[in-house]
mmCIF file of C-alpha atoms in Angstrom:
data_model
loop_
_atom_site.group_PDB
_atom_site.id
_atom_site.type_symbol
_atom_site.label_atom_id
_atom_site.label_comp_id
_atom_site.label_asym_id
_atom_site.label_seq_id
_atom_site.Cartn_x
_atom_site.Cartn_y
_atom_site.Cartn_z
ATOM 1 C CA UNK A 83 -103.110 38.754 -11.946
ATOM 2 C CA UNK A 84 -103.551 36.030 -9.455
ATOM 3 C CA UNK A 85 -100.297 35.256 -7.401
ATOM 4 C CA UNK A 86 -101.093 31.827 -7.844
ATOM 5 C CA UNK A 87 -100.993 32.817 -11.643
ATOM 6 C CA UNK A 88 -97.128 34.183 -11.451
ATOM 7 C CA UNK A 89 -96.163 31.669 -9.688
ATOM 8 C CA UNK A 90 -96.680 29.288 -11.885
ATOM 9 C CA UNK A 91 -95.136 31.520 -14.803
ATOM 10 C CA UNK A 92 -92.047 31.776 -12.807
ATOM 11 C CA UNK A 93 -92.321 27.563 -12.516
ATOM 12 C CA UNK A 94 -92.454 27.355 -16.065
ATOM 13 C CA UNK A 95 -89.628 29.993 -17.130
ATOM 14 C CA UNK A 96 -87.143 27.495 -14.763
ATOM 15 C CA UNK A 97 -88.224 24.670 -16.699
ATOM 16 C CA UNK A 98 -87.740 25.961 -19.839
ATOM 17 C CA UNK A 99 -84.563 27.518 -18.852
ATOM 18 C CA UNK A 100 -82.994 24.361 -17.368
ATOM 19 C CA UNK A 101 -84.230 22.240 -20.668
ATOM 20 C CA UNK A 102 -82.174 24.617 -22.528
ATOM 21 C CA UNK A 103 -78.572 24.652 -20.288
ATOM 22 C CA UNK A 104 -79.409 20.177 -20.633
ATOM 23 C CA UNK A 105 -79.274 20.672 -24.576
ATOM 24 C CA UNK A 106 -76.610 23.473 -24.709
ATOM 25 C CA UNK A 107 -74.463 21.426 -22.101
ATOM 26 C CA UNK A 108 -74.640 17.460 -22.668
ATOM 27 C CA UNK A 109 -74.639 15.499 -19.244
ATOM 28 C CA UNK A 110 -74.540 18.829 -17.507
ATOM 29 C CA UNK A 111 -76.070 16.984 -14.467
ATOM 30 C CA UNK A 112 -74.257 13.627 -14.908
ATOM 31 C CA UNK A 113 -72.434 12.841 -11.585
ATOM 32 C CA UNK A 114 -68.462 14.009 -11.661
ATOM 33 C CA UNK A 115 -66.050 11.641 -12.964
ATOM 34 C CA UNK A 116 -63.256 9.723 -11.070
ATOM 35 C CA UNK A 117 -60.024 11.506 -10.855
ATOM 36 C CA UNK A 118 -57.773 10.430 -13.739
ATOM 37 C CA UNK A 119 -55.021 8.054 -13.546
ATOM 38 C CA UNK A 120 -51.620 9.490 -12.170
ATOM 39 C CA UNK A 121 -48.737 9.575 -14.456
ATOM 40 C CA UNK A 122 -46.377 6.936 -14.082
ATOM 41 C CA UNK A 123 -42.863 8.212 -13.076
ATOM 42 C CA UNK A 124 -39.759 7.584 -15.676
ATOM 43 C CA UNK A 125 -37.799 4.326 -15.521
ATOM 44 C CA UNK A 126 -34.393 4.866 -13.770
ATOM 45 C CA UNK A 127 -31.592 2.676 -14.226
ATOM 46 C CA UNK A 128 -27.643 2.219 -13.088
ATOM 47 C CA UNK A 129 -25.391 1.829 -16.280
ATOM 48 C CA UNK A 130 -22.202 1.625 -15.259
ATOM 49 C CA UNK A 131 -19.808 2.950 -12.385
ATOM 50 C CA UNK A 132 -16.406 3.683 -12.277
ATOM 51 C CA UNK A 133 -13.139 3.652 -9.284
ATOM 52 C CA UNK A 134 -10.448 5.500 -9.311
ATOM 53 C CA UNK A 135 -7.922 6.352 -6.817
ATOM 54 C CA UNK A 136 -7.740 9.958 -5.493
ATOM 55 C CA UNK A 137 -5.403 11.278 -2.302
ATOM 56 C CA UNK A 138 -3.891 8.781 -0.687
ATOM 57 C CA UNK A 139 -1.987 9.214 2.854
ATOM 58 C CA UNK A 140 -0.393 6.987 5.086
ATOM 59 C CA UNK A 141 -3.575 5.942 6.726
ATOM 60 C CA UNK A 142 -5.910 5.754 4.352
ATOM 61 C CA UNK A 143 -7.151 6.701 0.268
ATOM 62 C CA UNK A 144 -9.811 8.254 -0.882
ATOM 63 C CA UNK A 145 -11.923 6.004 -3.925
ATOM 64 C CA UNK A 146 -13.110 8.459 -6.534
ATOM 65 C CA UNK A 147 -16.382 6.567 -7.743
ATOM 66 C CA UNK A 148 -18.420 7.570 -10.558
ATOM 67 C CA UNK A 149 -22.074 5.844 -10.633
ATOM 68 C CA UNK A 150 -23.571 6.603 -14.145
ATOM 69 C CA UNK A 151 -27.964 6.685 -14.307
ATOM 70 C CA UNK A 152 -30.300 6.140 -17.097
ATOM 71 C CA UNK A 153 -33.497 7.920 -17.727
ATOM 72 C CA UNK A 154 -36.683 6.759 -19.943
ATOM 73 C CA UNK A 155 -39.811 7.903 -20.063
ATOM 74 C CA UNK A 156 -42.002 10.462 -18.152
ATOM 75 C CA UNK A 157 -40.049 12.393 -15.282
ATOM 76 C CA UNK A 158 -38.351 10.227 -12.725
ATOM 77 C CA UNK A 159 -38.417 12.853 -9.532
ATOM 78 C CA UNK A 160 -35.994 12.748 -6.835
ATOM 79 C CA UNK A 161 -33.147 10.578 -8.301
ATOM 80 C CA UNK A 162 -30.511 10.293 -5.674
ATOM 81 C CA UNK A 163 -27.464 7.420 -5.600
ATOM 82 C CA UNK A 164 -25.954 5.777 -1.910
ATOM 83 C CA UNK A 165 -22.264 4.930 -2.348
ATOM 84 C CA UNK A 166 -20.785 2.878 0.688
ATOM 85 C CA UNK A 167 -17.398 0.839 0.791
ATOM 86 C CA UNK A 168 -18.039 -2.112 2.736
ATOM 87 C CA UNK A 169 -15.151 -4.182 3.874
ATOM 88 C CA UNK A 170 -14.431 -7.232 2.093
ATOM 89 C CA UNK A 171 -13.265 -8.994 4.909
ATOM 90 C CA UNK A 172 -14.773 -7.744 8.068
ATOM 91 C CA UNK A 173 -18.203 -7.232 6.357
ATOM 92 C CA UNK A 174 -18.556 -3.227 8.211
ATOM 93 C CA UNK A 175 -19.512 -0.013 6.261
ATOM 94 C CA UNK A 176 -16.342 1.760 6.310
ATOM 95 C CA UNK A 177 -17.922 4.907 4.109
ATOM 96 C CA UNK A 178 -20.740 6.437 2.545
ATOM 97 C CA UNK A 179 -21.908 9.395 0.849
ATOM 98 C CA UNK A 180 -25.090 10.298 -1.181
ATOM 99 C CA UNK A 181 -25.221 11.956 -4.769
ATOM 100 C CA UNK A 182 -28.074 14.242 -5.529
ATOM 101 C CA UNK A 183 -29.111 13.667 -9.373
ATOM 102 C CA UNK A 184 -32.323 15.363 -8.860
ATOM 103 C CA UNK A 185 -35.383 15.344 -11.034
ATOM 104 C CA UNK A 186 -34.509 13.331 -14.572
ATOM 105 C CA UNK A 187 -35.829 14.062 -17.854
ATOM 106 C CA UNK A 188 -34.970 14.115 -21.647
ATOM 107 C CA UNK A 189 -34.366 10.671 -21.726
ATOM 108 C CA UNK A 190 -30.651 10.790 -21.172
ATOM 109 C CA UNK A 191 -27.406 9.675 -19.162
ATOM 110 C CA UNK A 192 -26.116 11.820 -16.512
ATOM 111 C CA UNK A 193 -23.046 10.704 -13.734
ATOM 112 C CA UNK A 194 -22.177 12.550 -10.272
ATOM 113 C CA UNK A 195 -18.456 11.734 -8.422
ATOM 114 C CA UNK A 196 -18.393 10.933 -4.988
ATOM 115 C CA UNK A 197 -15.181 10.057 -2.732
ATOM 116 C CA UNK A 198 -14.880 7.378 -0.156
ATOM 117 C CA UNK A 199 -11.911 7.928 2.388
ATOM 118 C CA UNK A 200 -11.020 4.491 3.436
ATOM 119 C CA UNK A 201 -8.564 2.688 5.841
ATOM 120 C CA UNK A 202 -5.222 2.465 3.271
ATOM 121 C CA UNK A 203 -5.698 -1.232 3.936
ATOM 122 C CA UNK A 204 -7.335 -4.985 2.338
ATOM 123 C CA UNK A 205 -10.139 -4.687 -0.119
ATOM 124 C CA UNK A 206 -13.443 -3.016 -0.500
ATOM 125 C CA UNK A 207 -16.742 -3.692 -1.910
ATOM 126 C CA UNK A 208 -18.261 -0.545 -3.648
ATOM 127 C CA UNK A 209 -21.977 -0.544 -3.821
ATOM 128 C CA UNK A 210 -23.938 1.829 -5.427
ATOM 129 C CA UNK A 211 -27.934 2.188 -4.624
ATOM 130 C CA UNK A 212 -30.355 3.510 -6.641
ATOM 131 C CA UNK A 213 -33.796 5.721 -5.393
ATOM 132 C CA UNK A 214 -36.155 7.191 -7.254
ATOM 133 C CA UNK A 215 -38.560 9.890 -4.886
ATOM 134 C CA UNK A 216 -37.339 7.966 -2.116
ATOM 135 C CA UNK A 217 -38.405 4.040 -3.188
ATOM 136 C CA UNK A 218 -34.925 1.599 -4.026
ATOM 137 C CA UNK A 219 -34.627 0.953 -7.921
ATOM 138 C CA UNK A 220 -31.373 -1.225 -8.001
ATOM 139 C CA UNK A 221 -28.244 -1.606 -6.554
ATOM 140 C CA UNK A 222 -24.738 -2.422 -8.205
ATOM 141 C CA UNK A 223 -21.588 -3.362 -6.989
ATOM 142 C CA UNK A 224 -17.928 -3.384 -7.730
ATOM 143 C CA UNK A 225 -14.376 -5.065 -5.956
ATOM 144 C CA UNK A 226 -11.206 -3.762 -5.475
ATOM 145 C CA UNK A 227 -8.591 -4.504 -3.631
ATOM 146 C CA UNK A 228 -4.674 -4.136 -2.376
ATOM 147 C CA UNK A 229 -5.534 -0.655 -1.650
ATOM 148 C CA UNK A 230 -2.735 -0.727 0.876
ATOM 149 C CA UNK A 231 -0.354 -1.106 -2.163
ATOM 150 C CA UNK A 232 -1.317 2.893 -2.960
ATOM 151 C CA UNK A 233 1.102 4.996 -3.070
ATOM 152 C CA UNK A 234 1.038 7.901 -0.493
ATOM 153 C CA UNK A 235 1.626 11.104 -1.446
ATOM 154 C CA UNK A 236 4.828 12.243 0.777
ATOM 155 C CA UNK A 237 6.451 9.086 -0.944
ATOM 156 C CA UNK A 238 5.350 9.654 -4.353
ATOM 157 C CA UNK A 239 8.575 9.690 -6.834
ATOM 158 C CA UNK A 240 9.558 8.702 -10.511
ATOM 159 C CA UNK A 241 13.088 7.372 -9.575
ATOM 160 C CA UNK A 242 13.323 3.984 -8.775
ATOM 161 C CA UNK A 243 15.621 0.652 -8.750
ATOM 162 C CA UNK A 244 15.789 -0.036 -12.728
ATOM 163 C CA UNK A 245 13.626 -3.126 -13.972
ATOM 164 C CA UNK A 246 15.900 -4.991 -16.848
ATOM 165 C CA UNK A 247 13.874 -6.719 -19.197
ATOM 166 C CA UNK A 248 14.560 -10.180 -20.340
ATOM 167 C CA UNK A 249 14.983 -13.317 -18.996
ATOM 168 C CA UNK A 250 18.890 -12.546 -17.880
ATOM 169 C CA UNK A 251 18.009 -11.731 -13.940
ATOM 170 C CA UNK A 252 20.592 -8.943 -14.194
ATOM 171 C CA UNK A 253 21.250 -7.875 -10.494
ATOM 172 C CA UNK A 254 20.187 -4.205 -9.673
ATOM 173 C CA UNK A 255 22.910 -4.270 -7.239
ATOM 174 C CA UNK A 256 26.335 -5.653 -8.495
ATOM 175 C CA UNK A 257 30.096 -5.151 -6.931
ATOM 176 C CA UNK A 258 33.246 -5.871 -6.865
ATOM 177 C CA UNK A 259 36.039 -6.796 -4.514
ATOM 178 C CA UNK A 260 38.495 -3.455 -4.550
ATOM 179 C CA UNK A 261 40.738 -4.616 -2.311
ATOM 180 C CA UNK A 262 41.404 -7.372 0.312
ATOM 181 C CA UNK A 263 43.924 -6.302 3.113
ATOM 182 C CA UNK A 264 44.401 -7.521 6.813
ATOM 183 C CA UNK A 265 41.727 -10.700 6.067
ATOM 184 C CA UNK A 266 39.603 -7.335 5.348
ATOM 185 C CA UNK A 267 37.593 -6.595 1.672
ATOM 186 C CA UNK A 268 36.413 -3.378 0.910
ATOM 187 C CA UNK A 269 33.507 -3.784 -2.044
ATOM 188 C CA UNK A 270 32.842 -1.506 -4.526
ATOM 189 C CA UNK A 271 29.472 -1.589 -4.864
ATOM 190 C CA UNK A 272 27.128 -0.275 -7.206
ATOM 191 C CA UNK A 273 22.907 0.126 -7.996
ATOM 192 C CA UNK A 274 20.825 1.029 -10.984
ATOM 193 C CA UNK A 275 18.253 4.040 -10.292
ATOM 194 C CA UNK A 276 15.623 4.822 -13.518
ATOM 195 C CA UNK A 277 13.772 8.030 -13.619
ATOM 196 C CA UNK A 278 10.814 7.049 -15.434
ATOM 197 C CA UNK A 279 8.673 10.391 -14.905
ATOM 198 C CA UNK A 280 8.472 13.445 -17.429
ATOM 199 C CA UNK A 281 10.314 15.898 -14.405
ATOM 200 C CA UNK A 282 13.833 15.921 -12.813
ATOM 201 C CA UNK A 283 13.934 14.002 -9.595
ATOM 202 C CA UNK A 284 15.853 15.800 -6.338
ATOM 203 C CA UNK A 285 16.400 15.431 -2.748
ATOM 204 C CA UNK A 286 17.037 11.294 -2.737
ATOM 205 C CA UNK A 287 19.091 9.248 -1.131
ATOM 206 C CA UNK A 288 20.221 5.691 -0.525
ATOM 207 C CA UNK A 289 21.937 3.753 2.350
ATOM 208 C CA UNK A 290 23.817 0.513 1.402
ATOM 209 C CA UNK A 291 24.398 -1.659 4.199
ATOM 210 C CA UNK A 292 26.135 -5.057 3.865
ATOM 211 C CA UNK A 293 24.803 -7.179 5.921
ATOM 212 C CA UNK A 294 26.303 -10.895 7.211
ATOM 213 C CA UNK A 295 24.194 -14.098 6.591
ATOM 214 C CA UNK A 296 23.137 -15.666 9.523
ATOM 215 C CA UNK A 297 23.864 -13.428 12.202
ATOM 216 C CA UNK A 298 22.115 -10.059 9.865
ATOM 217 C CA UNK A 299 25.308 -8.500 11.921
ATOM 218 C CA UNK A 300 25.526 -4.970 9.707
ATOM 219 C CA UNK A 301 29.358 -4.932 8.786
ATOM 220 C CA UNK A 302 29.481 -1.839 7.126
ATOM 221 C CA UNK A 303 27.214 0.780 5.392
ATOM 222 C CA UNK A 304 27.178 4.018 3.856
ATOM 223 C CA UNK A 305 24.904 6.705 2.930
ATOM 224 C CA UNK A 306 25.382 8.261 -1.203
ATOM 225 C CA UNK A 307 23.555 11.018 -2.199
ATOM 226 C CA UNK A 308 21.866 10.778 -5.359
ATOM 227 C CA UNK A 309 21.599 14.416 -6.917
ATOM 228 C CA UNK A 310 19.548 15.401 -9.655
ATOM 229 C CA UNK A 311 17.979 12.977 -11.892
ATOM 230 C CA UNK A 312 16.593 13.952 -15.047
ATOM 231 C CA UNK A 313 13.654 12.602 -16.630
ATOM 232 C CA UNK A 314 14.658 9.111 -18.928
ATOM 233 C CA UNK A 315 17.985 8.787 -17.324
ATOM 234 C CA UNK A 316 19.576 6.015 -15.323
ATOM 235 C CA UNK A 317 22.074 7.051 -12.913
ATOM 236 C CA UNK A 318 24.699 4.220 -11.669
ATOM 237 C CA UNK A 319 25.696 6.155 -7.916
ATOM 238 C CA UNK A 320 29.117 3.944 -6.586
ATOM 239 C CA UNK A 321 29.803 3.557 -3.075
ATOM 240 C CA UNK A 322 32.525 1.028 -0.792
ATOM 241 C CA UNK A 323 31.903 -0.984 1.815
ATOM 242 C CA UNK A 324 34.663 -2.583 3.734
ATOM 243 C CA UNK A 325 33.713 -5.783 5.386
ATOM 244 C CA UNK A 326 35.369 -9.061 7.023
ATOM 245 C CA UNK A 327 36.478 -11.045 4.497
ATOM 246 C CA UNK A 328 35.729 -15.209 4.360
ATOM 247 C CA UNK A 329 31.963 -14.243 4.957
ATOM 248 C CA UNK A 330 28.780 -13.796 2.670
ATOM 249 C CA UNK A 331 26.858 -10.830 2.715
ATOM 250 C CA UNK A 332 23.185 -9.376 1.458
ATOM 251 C CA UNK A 333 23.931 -6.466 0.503
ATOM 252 C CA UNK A 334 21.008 -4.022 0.986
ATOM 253 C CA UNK A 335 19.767 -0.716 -0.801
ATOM 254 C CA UNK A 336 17.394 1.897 0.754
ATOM 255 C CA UNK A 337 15.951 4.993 -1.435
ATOM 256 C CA UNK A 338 15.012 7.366 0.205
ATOM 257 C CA UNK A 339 13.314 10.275 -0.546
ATOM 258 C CA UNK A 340 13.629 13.103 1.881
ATOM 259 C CA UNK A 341 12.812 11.055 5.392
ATOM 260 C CA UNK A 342 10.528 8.613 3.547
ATOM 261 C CA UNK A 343 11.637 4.942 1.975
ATOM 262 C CA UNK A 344 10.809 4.929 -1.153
ATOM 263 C CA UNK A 345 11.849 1.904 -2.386
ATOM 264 C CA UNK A 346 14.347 -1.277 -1.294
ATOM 265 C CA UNK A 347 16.434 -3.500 -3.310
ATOM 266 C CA UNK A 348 18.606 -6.339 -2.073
ATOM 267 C CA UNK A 349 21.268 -8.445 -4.030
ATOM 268 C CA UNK A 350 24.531 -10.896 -2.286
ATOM 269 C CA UNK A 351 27.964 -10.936 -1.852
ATOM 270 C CA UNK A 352 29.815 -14.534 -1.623
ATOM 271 C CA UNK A 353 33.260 -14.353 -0.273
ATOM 272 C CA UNK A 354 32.931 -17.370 1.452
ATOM 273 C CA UNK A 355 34.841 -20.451 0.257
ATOM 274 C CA UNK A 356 31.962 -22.995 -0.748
ATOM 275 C CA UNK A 357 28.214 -23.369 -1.439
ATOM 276 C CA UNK A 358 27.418 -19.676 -2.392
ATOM 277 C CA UNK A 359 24.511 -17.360 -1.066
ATOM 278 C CA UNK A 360 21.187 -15.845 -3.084
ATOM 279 C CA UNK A 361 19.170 -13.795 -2.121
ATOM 280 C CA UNK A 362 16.233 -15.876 -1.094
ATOM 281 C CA UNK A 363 18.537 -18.529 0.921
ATOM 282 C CA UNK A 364 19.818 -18.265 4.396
ATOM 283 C CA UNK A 365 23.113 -20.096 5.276
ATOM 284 C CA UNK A 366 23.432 -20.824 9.401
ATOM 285 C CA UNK A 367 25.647 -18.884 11.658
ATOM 286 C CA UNK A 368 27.914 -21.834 12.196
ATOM 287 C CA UNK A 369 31.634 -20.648 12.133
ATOM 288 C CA UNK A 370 30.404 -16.963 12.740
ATOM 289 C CA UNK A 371 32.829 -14.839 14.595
ATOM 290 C CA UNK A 372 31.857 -11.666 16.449
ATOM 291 C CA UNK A 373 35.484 -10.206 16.833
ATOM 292 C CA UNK A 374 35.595 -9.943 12.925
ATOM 293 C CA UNK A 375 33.016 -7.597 13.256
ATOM 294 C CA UNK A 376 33.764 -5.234 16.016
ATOM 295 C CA UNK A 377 34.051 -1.596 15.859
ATOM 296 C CA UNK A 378 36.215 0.177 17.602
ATOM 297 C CA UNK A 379 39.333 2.661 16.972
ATOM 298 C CA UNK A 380 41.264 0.635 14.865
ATOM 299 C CA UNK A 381 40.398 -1.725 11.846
ATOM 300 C CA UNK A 382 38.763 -5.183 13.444
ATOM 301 C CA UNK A 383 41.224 -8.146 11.866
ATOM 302 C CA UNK A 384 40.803 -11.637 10.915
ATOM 303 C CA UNK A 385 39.353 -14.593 12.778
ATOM 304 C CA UNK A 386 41.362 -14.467 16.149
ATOM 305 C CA UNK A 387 44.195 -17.421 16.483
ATOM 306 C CA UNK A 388 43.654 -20.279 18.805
ATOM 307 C CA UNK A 389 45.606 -20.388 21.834
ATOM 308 C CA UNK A 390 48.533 -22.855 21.669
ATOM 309 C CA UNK A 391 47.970 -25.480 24.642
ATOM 310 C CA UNK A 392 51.712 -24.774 25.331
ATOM 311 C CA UNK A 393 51.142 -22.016 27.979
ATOM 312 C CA UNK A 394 53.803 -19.697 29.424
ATOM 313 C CA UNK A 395 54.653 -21.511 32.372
ATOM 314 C CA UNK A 396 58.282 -22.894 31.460
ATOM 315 C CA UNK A 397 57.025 -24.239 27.837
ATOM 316 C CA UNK A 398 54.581 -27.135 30.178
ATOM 317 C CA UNK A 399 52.299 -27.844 28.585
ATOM 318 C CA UNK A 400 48.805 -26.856 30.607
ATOM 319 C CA UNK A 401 50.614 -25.081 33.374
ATOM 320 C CA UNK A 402 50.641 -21.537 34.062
ATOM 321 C CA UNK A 403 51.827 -20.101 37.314
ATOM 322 C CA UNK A 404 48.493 -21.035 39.441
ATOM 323 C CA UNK A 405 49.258 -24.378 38.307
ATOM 324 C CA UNK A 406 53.086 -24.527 39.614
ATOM 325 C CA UNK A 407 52.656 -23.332 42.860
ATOM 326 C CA UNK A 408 49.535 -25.565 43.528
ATOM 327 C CA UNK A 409 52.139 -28.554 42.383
ATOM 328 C CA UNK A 410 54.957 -27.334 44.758
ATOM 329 C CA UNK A 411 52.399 -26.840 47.876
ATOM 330 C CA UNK A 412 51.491 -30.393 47.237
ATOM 331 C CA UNK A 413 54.666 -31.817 46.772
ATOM 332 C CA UNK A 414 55.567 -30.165 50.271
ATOM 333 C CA UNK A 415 52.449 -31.724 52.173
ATOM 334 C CA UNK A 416 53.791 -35.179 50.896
ATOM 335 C CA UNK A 417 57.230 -34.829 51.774
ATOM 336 C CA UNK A 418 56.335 -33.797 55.440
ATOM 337 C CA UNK A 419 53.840 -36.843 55.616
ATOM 338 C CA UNK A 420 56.381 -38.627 54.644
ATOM 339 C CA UNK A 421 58.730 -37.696 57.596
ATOM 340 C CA UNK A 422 56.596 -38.119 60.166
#
């Protein structure tokens, strides 16, 4: 055989070879087609998102805040939520933190908690935004305020000055005169205190000071330990002051609970002849006397006498003995002028 006569078999056998693959394999030599279309991620949404109040010191409270997300759709990758607490006044970022939710699916609702530690101060705006893979969805926002109004936990306690109900104004703090003796009246004085927690309180105190209008002079106080208060009961603790009488007084409670104040009530005493005191009017000073209110070793009396202007001098009037023997050195002067 020729070569030129297998070469042209071999030319042939190709042809009919690659005729066959084009009808076995339909646009087998058709360029390749585009890549296809990339799914679109899930929609992500915020729902809701709640504040709560968690530890709380002296200087500042931590906000518990709970943002909750929505999922439709496909798979929404990388879901992640900024909290920050921005200042309501100032306008600065006081606190943030960032909750992982990671990649959604199932179509459902899911929440994360994250805490805010804050200045215990004013009012904050809590926003919450939204990413999805790194691109900002939405962003919601909540108030609060009088944060500074939380209650530390050091000063935490379910005893406090009893709240009547009604529209009777009962005073929490009430006396009455025990005695009066030497222009002095000692007060027995007495305060309402409610446990209003399911456990026994212990370890309070309270100072009552009675304090003079005007001059806010302290007259007298004392200190009454409380004792044990169970839960539900109202304990009415008793204590005297003994104070200046002719005066009017606020007379001022002070819980305390360990070294902390846990609470402050005040109510009046009139026993002052006249217009009488409350609590949220202040009388002057005017005929105020600071020797009814000194302390010393003995008992401080009544408002001191006036002096009579009859001195001791012989019963003259205005002269004492500075005054007599000025009169007789004058009386001298003239009488040897007189000679001469």
């Amino acid at each position: 055989m020729k070569p030129e006569t297998g070469l042209a078999a071999v030319v042939v056998v190709a042809l009919l070879v690659t005729a066959g693959v084009l009808v076995a394999v339909p646009g087998a030599l058709q360029p390749p087609p585009d890549d296809e279309p990339v799914e679109r991620p899930g929609r992500v949404a915020l729902t809701e998102m709640t504040i709560s109040a968690g530890q709380v010191t002296g200087g500042t409270a931590t906000l518990q805040v709970t943002p909750y997300v929505e999922h439709r759709g496909n798979p929404a990758p990388n879901v992640t939520v900024v909290l920050r607490a921005v200042d309501t006044d100032s306008g600065l970022v006081e606190a943030t933190t960032r909750l992982a939710f990671g990649d959604l699916r199932n179509e459902s609702e899911l929440n994360r908690t994250g805490r805010l530690s804050v200045p215990r101060e004013g009012g904050y705006r809590v926003e919450a935004v939204l990413y999805r893979d790194g691109e900002r969805m939405t962003v919601g926002s909540r108030t609060v305020s009088g944060v500074d109004s939380l209650t530390p936990a050091y000063a935490e306690t379910p005893v406090g000055f009893h709240e009547f109900d009604g529209d009777a104004e009962l005073p929490v703090i009430e006396y009455r005169v025990a005695s009066v003796e030497n222009d002095r009246a000692t007060l027995a004085v007495t305060t309402y205190l409610t446990n209003t927690g399911d456990d026994p309180a212990e370890n309070l105190r309270f100072v009552l000071k009675a304090r003079q209008n005007g001059s806010n002079v302290v007259a007298d106080q004392t200190t009454v330990q409380v004792g044990s208060v169970a839960p539900g009961e109202t304990v009415t603790p008793t204590a005297d002051l003994t104070v200046p009488d002719g005066y009017n007084y606020y007379l001022d409670a002070i819980l305390w609970k360990g070294d902390t104040i846990v609470g402050t009530e005040r109510s009046v005493a009139n026993l002052a002849p006249g217009q009488g005191l409350t609590v949220n009017w202040t009388q002057s000073a005017a005929g105020f006397e600071s020797g009814d209110f000194e302390t010393g070793d003995g008992p401080a009396t009544g408002p001191p006498t006036t002096a009579s202007p009859e001195a001791d001098a012989g019963g003259q009037p205005g002269f004492g003995l500075p005054a007599a023997f000025v009169a007789v050195l004058v009386t001298a002067l003239v009488a040897r002028r007189v000679r001469r």
